[in-house]
Amino acid sequence: MARNKPTYLYAIISVALVLFIVGFFALTALHGRKLVSLFKEKVDIWLELKPGTPEEEVPRIIAGLREKSFVKPETVTFITREQAAAAMKEDLGDNSLLEDNPDLLRDVIRF
């Protein structure tokens, strides 16, 4: 009789584990689309422009990005080197990093 008790315990533990795993995957399947959309909205993509990019081409690139279905048009922003340097100075308190390497920052488009 003593040998049957561990068998019941193992059966209970294995059934509980299977139910937990099935429940986890069911919740993931039900809320999967919502989780994916939340994840997509939280990710910022930075597009660095080449140093020789003409200023006339930047609005064309921005307009092209705004037309894409995977980009929210209101999230596309253009950040110049000067704006990035000012933000860096505000965050770090000094521009010693930029003085040592003036080509550190580039014009970027964030979306």
C-alpha angles and dihedrals in degrees: 000000000000091000094061096058096071089048091058090047092051091048092051093048094047093048091048091049093049092049091049092051093046090049092050093052092045091054091047091051093048095048098030098107092047091050092049093050091048091050092049092052093050096054118089118203119205118204111198115208121218113256092246097051110134116240090232091062096055096075089048091053092047092049090049091052093048090055093057117104094225094056127075103226095219092057097061109105133169117221119192126210090253093053091048091049091051091049090047091050090049092049099041100028096230141050098222090121091056093046091057094045114023093179093059096103129054136184108273140187115215124199 
